Amino acid sequence: MNKVFIALLLVTALAAIEGTIVSTAIPSITADLLGVDLISWIYSAYLLASAIAAIIFGKLADLFGRKRMIIIGIIIFLIGSMLCGLAQSMEQLIVFRAIQGIGAGSILPITLTMVGELFKTEKARAKGQSYLSMVWGVSGVVGPLFGGFIVDQVSWHFIFFINVPFGLASIYLIVKHYQEQLEAVKRKIDYLGATLFTIGMVALLYVIIDNSKTQAWLSSQSLLMFGTAVIFLSIFIWVELRAEEPIIPLTLFKNGRLMVINALTLSAMSIVIGVTVYIPIFAQSVLGKNATQAGLLLTPMSVFWTVNSITAGYLIGRLTNKRIIQMGTVLLIVGTILLARLSAGSSDYSVYIGSSLIGLGMGFIMPMLMISIQKVAHPKQLGISIGLNSFTNTFSQAVGAALFGMIFNLATSEKIASLGKGEIQLNGEFAKGGFRTEEVSFLKETIASGVSYVYITAFAFAICALIFSFFIATKSKESR
């Protein structure tokens, strides 16, 4: 069991290190490939593909086995990673990030399900979840630092190749040590439902992302895409109600306690993507940091997420899951308030404290949510319930990236355009020449203001998370 769990930790590191490495490279990527207004797509394409793939891979794992599907997913992820490293335009990078996301979609839900099998008691599962969170935390520290170093010393292209040794090592351990007992059960895959769901969700997200930079919400293209989303998602619901084995059983949405957990997941993870994307932008554009130093500013969130994930495991039995989650949401509120107060005159410490509090809050919340799902989900629907939560986890980040991108662009685009200097890079290069002192100050104030508005929105998500936490179930489904 130990070797299998090590393999799962390594697989988790594969997914975890990806997001943090990319975050510190975004300013350099946009400076090289141009297309600042496409920043949201770099995250959203990956997250949307990952979210959809999480549910589809969950079903495929039921049919072909978890071992086979997680290996296939890792291979797809590695292919996408290498293609990202070879990208020569922003459009290419976005497409390759989507391929990467398809592979990553297999990792989180299958890993969580396998951990549930390895650890039989609630306390053991909590500790298992805490170790997974610790991997995310360590990756959150190593990723930005290593990624920033590579960006500063070599090129952003090389950060994507870091995934290759992680992926190969995890494949080796899973192939050698994970023994799976497959039941000969004939299942039908809902390909039609998966296709309808994918088209509908891509169309919906496209409307959000595209209008985050154009604000043309009532244009013919926007209305067409929105109509496409409504039509395909409506047909999807009709198909799922009649499917023999629906890709998303709609009966899950009748489980109110499960929906509360997913709503809290959506609120909390939206805040995380706001920190991951806009702290490096603030650090390089306003504070004048390089990519490595910007990565350091993300470190506190990862470290304290890890600390409180471990602490949460030890609090099981002393406090209810509900109380631990509520403590975490309060920390999110305080952290987002501090980040919402960022300005051109803020110091590094303001960022450190705010992101640290958010890390502490997430450390309490996320392991407990997974334990809560195992309490409220029907045993026969545990896999798909975890898959739906994984979908919510990644989709919330996709929507959050798009929403925050829209807010940031609304707050900054017109002001930056008024300078008449063309497109401004967000890696702080404008401060090194070509601009007068007062113009540099104006740009820093404008970017800082945009980041502040992002975290005001994140504060609203934190309030929602606190409200949802009061409806978390304290008893398991079987005990009621």
mmCIF file with all atom_site columns, N, CA and C in Angstrom, residues 262-325:
data_model
loop_
_atom_site.group_PDB
_atom_site.id
_atom_site.type_symbol
_atom_site.label_atom_id
_atom_site.label_alt_id
_atom_site.label_comp_id
_atom_site.label_asym_id
_atom_site.label_entity_id
_atom_site.label_seq_id
_atom_site.pdbx_PDB_ins_code
_atom_site.Cartn_x
_atom_site.Cartn_y
_atom_site.Cartn_z
_atom_site.occupancy
_atom_site.B_iso_or_equiv
_atom_site.pdbx_formal_charge
_atom_site.auth_seq_id
_atom_site.auth_comp_id
_atom_site.auth_asym_id
_atom_site.auth_atom_id
_atom_site.pdbx_PDB_model_num
ATOM 1   N N  . ASN A 1 262 ? -20.458 21.212 -3.234  1.00 0.00 ? 262 ASN A N  1
ATOM 2   C CA . ASN A 1 262 ? -19.987 21.681 -4.542  1.00 0.00 ? 262 ASN A CA 1
ATOM 3   C C  . ASN A 1 262 ? -20.047 23.203 -4.640  1.00 0.00 ? 262 ASN A C  1
ATOM 4   N N  . ALA A 1 263 ? -21.089 23.801 -4.066  1.00 0.00 ? 263 ALA A N  1
ATOM 5   C CA . ALA A 1 263 ? -21.188 25.268 -4.081  1.00 0.00 ? 263 ALA A CA 1
ATOM 6   C C  . ALA A 1 263 ? -20.058 25.900 -3.281  1.00 0.00 ? 263 ALA A C  1
ATOM 7   N N  . LEU A 1 264 ? -19.705 25.279 -2.155  1.00 0.00 ? 264 LEU A N  1
ATOM 8   C CA . LEU A 1 264 ? -18.602 25.799 -1.344  1.00 0.00 ? 264 LEU A CA 1
ATOM 9   C C  . LEU A 1 264 ? -17.275 25.610 -2.078  1.00 0.00 ? 264 LEU A C  1
ATOM 10  N N  . THR A 1 265 ? -17.135 24.477 -2.746  1.00 0.00 ? 265 THR A N  1
ATOM 11  C CA . THR A 1 265 ? -15.929 24.226 -3.545  1.00 0.00 ? 265 THR A CA 1
ATOM 12  C C  . THR A 1 265 ? -15.772 25.280 -4.625  1.00 0.00 ? 265 THR A C  1
ATOM 13  N N  . LEU A 1 266 ? -16.864 25.585 -5.321  1.00 0.00 ? 266 LEU A N  1
ATOM 14  C CA . LEU A 1 266 ? -16.828 26.591 -6.383  1.00 0.00 ? 266 LEU A CA 1
ATOM 15  C C  . LEU A 1 266 ? -16.382 27.949 -5.844  1.00 0.00 ? 266 LEU A C  1
ATOM 16  N N  . SER A 1 267 ? -16.948 28.356 -4.712  1.00 0.00 ? 267 SER A N  1
ATOM 17  C CA . SER A 1 267 ? -16.612 29.658 -4.137  1.00 0.00 ? 267 SER A CA 1
ATOM 18  C C  . SER A 1 267 ? -15.148 29.724 -3.704  1.00 0.00 ? 267 SER A C  1
ATOM 19  N N  . ALA A 1 268 ? -14.688 28.680 -3.015  1.00 0.00 ? 268 ALA A N  1
ATOM 20  C CA . ALA A 1 268 ? -13.331 28.694 -2.465  1.00 0.00 ? 268 ALA A CA 1
ATOM 21  C C  . ALA A 1 268 ? -12.271 28.613 -3.559  1.00 0.00 ? 268 ALA A C  1
ATOM 22  N N  . MET A 1 269 ? -12.453 27.719 -4.530  1.00 0.00 ? 269 MET A N  1
ATOM 23  C CA . MET A 1 269 ? -11.436 27.547 -5.560  1.00 0.00 ? 269 MET A CA 1
ATOM 24  C C  . MET A 1 269 ? -11.385 28.730 -6.523  1.00 0.00 ? 269 MET A C  1
ATOM 25  N N  . SER A 1 270 ? -12.455 29.473 -6.651  1.00 0.00 ? 270 SER A N  1
ATOM 26  C CA . SER A 1 270 ? -12.418 30.696 -7.454  1.00 0.00 ? 270 SER A CA 1
ATOM 27  C C  . SER A 1 270 ? -11.448 31.699 -6.837  1.00 0.00 ? 270 SER A C  1
ATOM 28  N N  . ILE A 1 271 ? -11.413 31.738 -5.508  1.00 0.00 ? 271 ILE A N  1
ATOM 29  C CA . ILE A 1 271 ? -10.483 32.636 -4.814  1.00 0.00 ? 271 ILE A CA 1
ATOM 30  C C  . ILE A 1 271 ? -9.039  32.217 -5.095  1.00 0.00 ? 271 ILE A C  1
ATOM 31  N N  . VAL A 1 272 ? -8.781  30.921 -5.086  1.00 0.00 ? 272 VAL A N  1
ATOM 32  C CA . VAL A 1 272 ? -7.419  30.414 -5.302  1.00 0.00 ? 272 VAL A CA 1
ATOM 33  C C  . VAL A 1 272 ? -6.873  30.828 -6.664  1.00 0.00 ? 272 VAL A C  1
ATOM 34  N N  . ILE A 1 273 ? -7.690  30.705 -7.705  1.00 0.00 ? 273 ILE A N  1
ATOM 35  C CA . ILE A 1 273 ? -7.198  31.081 -9.036  1.00 0.00 ? 273 ILE A CA 1
ATOM 36  C C  . ILE A 1 273 ? -6.928  32.579 -9.106  1.00 0.00 ? 273 ILE A C  1
ATOM 37  N N  . GLY A 1 274 ? -7.693  33.376 -8.348  1.00 0.00 ? 274 GLY A N  1
ATOM 38  C CA . GLY A 1 274 ? -7.436  34.814 -8.301  1.00 0.00 ? 274 GLY A CA 1
ATOM 39  C C  . GLY A 1 274 ? -6.076  35.133 -7.706  1.00 0.00 ? 274 GLY A C  1
ATOM 40  N N  . VAL A 1 275 ? -5.694  34.381 -6.678  1.00 0.00 ? 275 VAL A N  1
ATOM 41  C CA . VAL A 1 275 ? -4.378  34.576 -6.059  1.00 0.00 ? 275 VAL A CA 1
ATOM 42  C C  . VAL A 1 275 ? -3.275  34.100 -7.000  1.00 0.00 ? 275 VAL A C  1
ATOM 43  N N  . THR A 1 276 ? -3.472  32.921 -7.585  1.00 0.00 ? 276 THR A N  1
ATOM 44  C CA . THR A 1 276 ? -2.449  32.320 -8.438  1.00 0.00 ? 276 THR A CA 1
ATOM 45  C C  . THR A 1 276 ? -2.125  33.178 -9.655  1.00 0.00 ? 276 THR A C  1
ATOM 46  N N  . VAL A 1 277 ? -3.145  33.810 -10.243 1.00 0.00 ? 277 VAL A N  1
ATOM 47  C CA . VAL A 1 277 ? -2.943  34.588 -11.460 1.00 0.00 ? 277 VAL A CA 1
ATOM 48  C C  . VAL A 1 277 ? -2.464  36.004 -11.178 1.00 0.00 ? 277 VAL A C  1
ATOM 49  N N  . TYR A 1 278 ? -3.074  36.680 -10.195 1.00 0.00 ? 278 TYR A N  1
ATOM 50  C CA . TYR A 1 278 ? -2.866  38.129 -10.083 1.00 0.00 ? 278 TYR A CA 1
ATOM 51  C C  . TYR A 1 278 ? -1.804  38.560 -9.070  1.00 0.00 ? 278 TYR A C  1
ATOM 52  N N  . ILE A 1 279 ? -1.386  37.656 -8.175  1.00 0.00 ? 279 ILE A N  1
ATOM 53  C CA . ILE A 1 279 ? -0.254  38.000 -7.312  1.00 0.00 ? 279 ILE A CA 1
ATOM 54  C C  . ILE A 1 279 ? 1.028   38.161 -8.129  1.00 0.00 ? 279 ILE A C  1
ATOM 55  N N  . PRO A 1 280 ? 1.362   37.230 -9.060  1.00 0.00 ? 280 PRO A N  1
ATOM 56  C CA . PRO A 1 280 ? 2.557   37.443 -9.894  1.00 0.00 ? 280 PRO A CA 1
ATOM 57  C C  . PRO A 1 280 ? 2.469   38.706 -10.748 1.00 0.00 ? 280 PRO A C  1
ATOM 58  N N  . ILE A 1 281 ? 1.293   39.018 -11.270 1.00 0.00 ? 281 ILE A N  1
ATOM 59  C CA . ILE A 1 281 ? 1.131   40.242 -12.066 1.00 0.00 ? 281 ILE A CA 1
ATOM 60  C C  . ILE A 1 281 ? 1.383   41.469 -11.199 1.00 0.00 ? 281 ILE A C  1
ATOM 61  N N  . PHE A 1 282 ? 0.818   41.487 -10.000 1.00 0.00 ? 282 PHE A N  1
ATOM 62  C CA . PHE A 1 282 ? 1.025   42.613 -9.076  1.00 0.00 ? 282 PHE A CA 1
ATOM 63  C C  . PHE A 1 282 ? 2.496   42.715 -8.704  1.00 0.00 ? 282 PHE A C  1
ATOM 64  N N  . ALA A 1 283 ? 3.117   41.558 -8.438  1.00 0.00 ? 283 ALA A N  1
ATOM 65  C CA . ALA A 1 283 ? 4.516   41.559 -7.999  1.00 0.00 ? 283 ALA A CA 1
ATOM 66  C C  . ALA A 1 283 ? 5.440   42.134 -9.071  1.00 0.00 ? 283 ALA A C  1
ATOM 67  N N  . GLN A 1 284 ? 5.250   41.732 -10.329 1.00 0.00 ? 284 GLN A N  1
ATOM 68  C CA . GLN A 1 284 ? 6.165   42.167 -11.386 1.00 0.00 ? 284 GLN A CA 1
ATOM 69  C C  . GLN A 1 284 ? 5.835   43.555 -11.915 1.00 0.00 ? 284 GLN A C  1
ATOM 70  N N  . SER A 1 285 ? 4.552   43.867 -12.044 1.00 0.00 ? 285 SER A N  1
ATOM 71  C CA . SER A 1 285 ? 4.165   45.155 -12.627 1.00 0.00 ? 285 SER A CA 1
ATOM 72  C C  . SER A 1 285 ? 4.196   46.292 -11.627 1.00 0.00 ? 285 SER A C  1
ATOM 73  N N  . VAL A 1 286 ? 3.822   46.025 -10.392 1.00 0.00 ? 286 VAL A N  1
ATOM 74  C CA . VAL A 1 286 ? 3.706   47.093 -9.383  1.00 0.00 ? 286 VAL A CA 1
ATOM 75  C C  . VAL A 1 286 ? 4.900   47.104 -8.442  1.00 0.00 ? 286 VAL A C  1
ATOM 76  N N  . LEU A 1 287 ? 5.297   45.935 -7.947  1.00 0.00 ? 287 LEU A N  1
ATOM 77  C CA . LEU A 1 287 ? 6.399   45.878 -6.982  1.00 0.00 ? 287 LEU A CA 1
ATOM 78  C C  . LEU A 1 287 ? 7.762   45.797 -7.661  1.00 0.00 ? 287 LEU A C  1
ATOM 79  N N  . GLY A 1 288 ? 7.791   45.564 -8.982  1.00 0.00 ? 288 GLY A N  1
ATOM 80  C CA . GLY A 1 288 ? 9.054   45.526 -9.714  1.00 0.00 ? 288 GLY A CA 1
ATOM 81  C C  . GLY A 1 288 ? 9.870   44.269 -9.503  1.00 0.00 ? 288 GLY A C  1
ATOM 82  N N  . LYS A 1 289 ? 9.220   43.143 -9.181  1.00 0.00 ? 289 LYS A N  1
ATOM 83  C CA . LYS A 1 289 ? 9.925   41.886 -8.952  1.00 0.00 ? 289 LYS A CA 1
ATOM 84  C C  . LYS A 1 289 ? 10.220  41.187 -10.278 1.00 0.00 ? 289 LYS A C  1
ATOM 85  N N  . ASN A 1 290 ? 11.218  40.287 -10.240 1.00 0.00 ? 290 ASN A N  1
ATOM 86  C CA . ASN A 1 290 ? 11.408  39.415 -11.394 1.00 0.00 ? 290 ASN A CA 1
ATOM 87  C C  . ASN A 1 290 ? 10.547  38.165 -11.197 1.00 0.00 ? 290 ASN A C  1
ATOM 88  N N  . ALA A 1 291 ? 10.616  37.225 -12.144 1.00 0.00 ? 291 ALA A N  1
ATOM 89  C CA . ALA A 1 291 ? 9.734   36.059 -12.088 1.00 0.00 ? 291 ALA A CA 1
ATOM 90  C C  . ALA A 1 291 ? 10.000  35.196 -10.855 1.00 0.00 ? 291 ALA A C  1
ATOM 91  N N  . THR A 1 292 ? 11.271  35.036 -10.491 1.00 0.00 ? 292 THR A N  1
ATOM 92  C CA . THR A 1 292 ? 11.604  34.235 -9.312  1.00 0.00 ? 292 THR A CA 1
ATOM 93  C C  . THR A 1 292 ? 11.052  34.857 -8.048  1.00 0.00 ? 292 THR A C  1
ATOM 94  N N  . GLN A 1 293 ? 11.235  36.171 -7.904  1.00 0.00 ? 293 GLN A N  1
ATOM 95  C CA . GLN A 1 293 ? 10.729  36.869 -6.716  1.00 0.00 ? 293 GLN A CA 1
ATOM 96  C C  . GLN A 1 293 ? 9.210   36.850 -6.672  1.00 0.00 ? 293 GLN A C  1
ATOM 97  N N  . ALA A 1 294 ? 8.581   36.929 -7.846  1.00 0.00 ? 294 ALA A N  1
ATOM 98  C CA . ALA A 1 294 ? 7.113   36.844 -7.893  1.00 0.00 ? 294 ALA A CA 1
ATOM 99  C C  . ALA A 1 294 ? 6.653   35.473 -7.410  1.00 0.00 ? 294 ALA A C  1
ATOM 100 N N  . GLY A 1 295 ? 7.410   34.430 -7.776  1.00 0.00 ? 295 GLY A N  1
ATOM 101 C CA . GLY A 1 295 ? 7.086   33.093 -7.307  1.00 0.00 ? 295 GLY A CA 1
ATOM 102 C C  . GLY A 1 295 ? 7.147   32.977 -5.797  1.00 0.00 ? 295 GLY A C  1
ATOM 103 N N  . LEU A 1 296 ? 8.099   33.688 -5.186  1.00 0.00 ? 296 LEU A N  1
ATOM 104 C CA . LEU A 1 296 ? 8.217   33.668 -3.725  1.00 0.00 ? 296 LEU A CA 1
ATOM 105 C C  . LEU A 1 296 ? 6.974   34.225 -3.042  1.00 0.00 ? 296 LEU A C  1
ATOM 106 N N  . LEU A 1 297 ? 6.313   35.179 -3.688  1.00 0.00 ? 297 LEU A N  1
ATOM 107 C CA . LEU A 1 297 ? 5.115   35.768 -3.088  1.00 0.00 ? 297 LEU A CA 1
ATOM 108 C C  . LEU A 1 297 ? 3.938   34.793 -3.074  1.00 0.00 ? 297 LEU A C  1
ATOM 109 N N  . LEU A 1 298 ? 4.008   33.743 -3.913  1.00 0.00 ? 298 LEU A N  1
ATOM 110 C CA . LEU A 1 298 ? 2.972   32.715 -3.890  1.00 0.00 ? 298 LEU A CA 1
ATOM 111 C C  . LEU A 1 298 ? 3.264   31.638 -2.848  1.00 0.00 ? 298 LEU A C  1
ATOM 112 N N  . THR A 1 299 ? 4.490   31.613 -2.360  1.00 0.00 ? 299 THR A N  1
ATOM 113 C CA . THR A 1 299 ? 4.912   30.559 -1.437  1.00 0.00 ? 299 THR A CA 1
ATOM 114 C C  . THR A 1 299 ? 4.089   30.484 -0.161  1.00 0.00 ? 299 THR A C  1
ATOM 115 N N  . PRO A 1 300 ? 3.770   31.604 0.512   1.00 0.00 ? 300 PRO A N  1
ATOM 116 C CA . PRO A 1 300 ? 3.033   31.501 1.783   1.00 0.00 ? 300 PRO A CA 1
ATOM 117 C C  . PRO A 1 300 ? 1.707   30.766 1.665   1.00 0.00 ? 300 PRO A C  1
ATOM 118 N N  . MET A 1 301 ? 0.953   31.012 0.596   1.00 0.00 ? 301 MET A N  1
ATOM 119 C CA . MET A 1 301 ? -0.325  30.321 0.453   1.00 0.00 ? 301 MET A CA 1
ATOM 120 C C  . MET A 1 301 ? -0.126  28.818 0.418   1.00 0.00 ? 301 MET A C  1
ATOM 121 N N  . SER A 1 302 ? 0.865   28.367 -0.335  1.00 0.00 ? 302 SER A N  1
ATOM 122 C CA . SER A 1 302 ? 1.119   26.934 -0.448  1.00 0.00 ? 302 SER A CA 1
ATOM 123 C C  . SER A 1 302 ? 1.600   26.330 0.864   1.00 0.00 ? 302 SER A C  1
ATOM 124 N N  . VAL A 1 303 ? 2.503   27.038 1.538   1.00 0.00 ? 303 VAL A N  1
ATOM 125 C CA . VAL A 1 303 ? 3.062   26.525 2.796   1.00 0.00 ? 303 VAL A CA 1
ATOM 126 C C  . VAL A 1 303 ? 1.970   26.398 3.855   1.00 0.00 ? 303 VAL A C  1
ATOM 127 N N  . PHE A 1 304 ? 1.182   27.444 4.033   1.00 0.00 ? 304 PHE A N  1
ATOM 128 C CA . PHE A 1 304 ? 0.173   27.425 5.093   1.00 0.00 ? 304 PHE A CA 1
ATOM 129 C C  . PHE A 1 304 ? -1.026  26.562 4.726   1.00 0.00 ? 304 PHE A C  1
ATOM 130 N N  . TRP A 1 305 ? -1.286  26.379 3.439   1.00 0.00 ? 305 TRP A N  1
ATOM 131 C CA . TRP A 1 305 ? -2.285  25.391 3.007   1.00 0.00 ? 305 TRP A CA 1
ATOM 132 C C  . TRP A 1 305 ? -1.858  24.009 3.498   1.00 0.00 ? 305 TRP A C  1
ATOM 133 N N  . THR A 1 306 ? -0.571  23.701 3.310   1.00 0.00 ? 306 THR A N  1
ATOM 134 C CA . THR A 1 306 ? -0.035  22.418 3.760   1.00 0.00 ? 306 THR A CA 1
ATOM 135 C C  . THR A 1 306 ? -0.134  22.273 5.270   1.00 0.00 ? 306 THR A C  1
ATOM 136 N N  . VAL A 1 307 ? 0.269   23.315 5.989   1.00 0.00 ? 307 VAL A N  1
ATOM 137 C CA . VAL A 1 307 ? 0.265   23.276 7.462   1.00 0.00 ? 307 VAL A CA 1
ATOM 138 C C  . VAL A 1 307 ? -1.132  22.990 7.999   1.00 0.00 ? 307 VAL A C  1
ATOM 139 N N  . ASN A 1 308 ? -2.121  23.718 7.498   1.00 0.00 ? 308 ASN A N  1
ATOM 140 C CA . ASN A 1 308 ? -3.466  23.538 8.031   1.00 0.00 ? 308 ASN A CA 1
ATOM 141 C C  . ASN A 1 308 ? -4.151  22.284 7.508   1.00 0.00 ? 308 ASN A C  1
ATOM 142 N N  . SER A 1 309 ? -3.712  21.758 6.362   1.00 0.00 ? 309 SER A N  1
ATOM 143 C CA . SER A 1 309 ? -4.236  20.471 5.911   1.00 0.00 ? 309 SER A CA 1
ATOM 144 C C  . SER A 1 309 ? -3.851  19.368 6.891   1.00 0.00 ? 309 SER A C  1
ATOM 145 N N  . ILE A 1 310 ? -2.606  19.418 7.352   1.00 0.00 ? 310 ILE A N  1
ATOM 146 C CA . ILE A 1 310 ? -2.135  18.446 8.341   1.00 0.00 ? 310 ILE A CA 1
ATOM 147 C C  . ILE A 1 310 ? -2.842  18.671 9.670   1.00 0.00 ? 310 ILE A C  1
ATOM 148 N N  . THR A 1 311 ? -2.986  19.942 10.054  1.00 0.00 ? 311 THR A N  1
ATOM 149 C CA . THR A 1 311 ? -3.680  20.270 11.303  1.00 0.00 ? 311 THR A CA 1
ATOM 150 C C  . THR A 1 311 ? -5.115  19.774 11.276  1.00 0.00 ? 311 THR A C  1
ATOM 151 N N  . ALA A 1 312 ? -5.781  19.935 10.122  1.00 0.00 ? 312 ALA A N  1
ATOM 152 C CA . ALA A 1 312 ? -7.171  19.500 9.999   1.00 0.00 ? 312 ALA A CA 1
ATOM 153 C C  . ALA A 1 312 ? -7.304  18.005 10.265  1.00 0.00 ? 312 ALA A C  1
ATOM 154 N N  . GLY A 1 313 ? -6.321  17.230 9.814   1.00 0.00 ? 313 GLY A N  1
ATOM 155 C CA . GLY A 1 313 ? -6.354  15.795 10.051  1.00 0.00 ? 313 GLY A CA 1
ATOM 156 C C  . GLY A 1 313 ? -6.333  15.459 11.530  1.00 0.00 ? 313 GLY A C  1
ATOM 157 N N  . TYR A 1 314 ? -5.593  16.228 12.294  1.00 0.00 ? 314 TYR A N  1
ATOM 158 C CA . TYR A 1 314 ? -5.511  15.987 13.734  1.00 0.00 ? 314 TYR A CA 1
ATOM 159 C C  . TYR A 1 314 ? -6.717  16.543 14.490  1.00 0.00 ? 314 TYR A C  1
ATOM 160 N N  . LEU A 1 315 ? -7.439  17.471 13.882  1.00 0.00 ? 315 LEU A N  1
ATOM 161 C CA . LEU A 1 315 ? -8.624  18.040 14.533  1.00 0.00 ? 315 LEU A CA 1
ATOM 162 C C  . LEU A 1 315 ? -9.849  17.142 14.397  1.00 0.00 ? 315 LEU A C  1
ATOM 163 N N  . ILE A 1 316 ? -9.776  16.156 13.474  1.00 0.00 ? 316 ILE A N  1
ATOM 164 C CA . ILE A 1 316 ? -10.883 15.212 13.321  1.00 0.00 ? 316 ILE A CA 1
ATOM 165 C C  . ILE A 1 316 ? -11.123 14.500 14.650  1.00 0.00 ? 316 ILE A C  1
ATOM 166 N N  . GLY A 1 317 ? -12.357 14.496 15.098  1.00 0.00 ? 317 GLY A N  1
ATOM 167 C CA . GLY A 1 317 ? -12.685 13.881 16.381  1.00 0.00 ? 317 GLY A CA 1
ATOM 168 C C  . GLY A 1 317 ? -12.770 14.901 17.501  1.00 0.00 ? 317 GLY A C  1
ATOM 169 N N  . ARG A 1 318 ? -12.013 15.989 17.384  1.00 0.00 ? 318 ARG A N  1
ATOM 170 C CA . ARG A 1 318 ? -12.082 17.060 18.373  1.00 0.00 ? 318 ARG A CA 1
ATOM 171 C C  . ARG A 1 318 ? -13.116 18.111 17.968  1.00 0.00 ? 318 ARG A C  1
ATOM 172 N N  . LEU A 1 319 ? -13.175 18.379 16.663  1.00 0.00 ? 319 LEU A N  1
ATOM 173 C CA . LEU A 1 319 ? -14.152 19.319 16.123  1.00 0.00 ? 319 LEU A CA 1
ATOM 174 C C  . LEU A 1 319 ? -14.878 18.643 14.963  1.00 0.00 ? 319 LEU A C  1
ATOM 175 N N  . THR A 1 320 ? -16.092 19.097 14.682  1.00 0.00 ? 320 THR A N  1
ATOM 176 C CA . THR A 1 320 ? -16.819 18.541 13.544  1.00 0.00 ? 320 THR A CA 1
ATOM 177 C C  . THR A 1 320 ? -16.228 19.080 12.241  1.00 0.00 ? 320 THR A C  1
ATOM 178 N N  . ASN A 1 321 ? -16.455 18.341 11.152  1.00 0.00 ? 321 ASN A N  1
ATOM 179 C CA . ASN A 1 321 ? -16.017 18.807 9.836   1.00 0.00 ? 321 ASN A CA 1
ATOM 180 C C  . ASN A 1 321 ? -16.579 20.196 9.546   1.00 0.00 ? 321 ASN A C  1
ATOM 181 N N  . LYS A 1 322 ? -17.836 20.384 9.929   1.00 0.00 ? 322 LYS A N  1
ATOM 182 C CA . LYS A 1 322 ? -18.517 21.654 9.679   1.00 0.00 ? 322 LYS A CA 1
ATOM 183 C C  . LYS A 1 322 ? -17.795 22.809 10.360  1.00 0.00 ? 322 LYS A C  1
ATOM 184 N N  . ARG A 1 323 ? -17.394 22.601 11.618  1.00 0.00 ? 323 ARG A N  1
ATOM 185 C CA . ARG A 1 323 ? -16.723 23.676 12.364  1.00 0.00 ? 323 ARG A CA 1
ATOM 186 C C  . ARG A 1 323 ? -15.348 23.973 11.762  1.00 0.00 ? 323 ARG A C  1
ATOM 187 N N  . ILE A 1 324 ? -14.620 22.948 11.357  1.00 0.00 ? 324 ILE A N  1
ATOM 188 C CA . ILE A 1 324 ? -13.298 23.158 10.755  1.00 0.00 ? 324 ILE A CA 1
ATOM 189 C C  . ILE A 1 324 ? -13.429 23.946 9.455   1.00 0.00 ? 324 ILE A C  1
ATOM 190 N N  . ILE A 1 325 ? -14.431 23.592 8.648   1.00 0.00 ? 325 ILE A N  1
ATOM 191 C CA . ILE A 1 325 ? -14.665 24.309 7.391   1.00 0.00 ? 325 ILE A CA 1
ATOM 192 C C  . ILE A 1 325 ? -15.031 25.760 7.660   1.00 0.00 ? 325 ILE A C  1
#
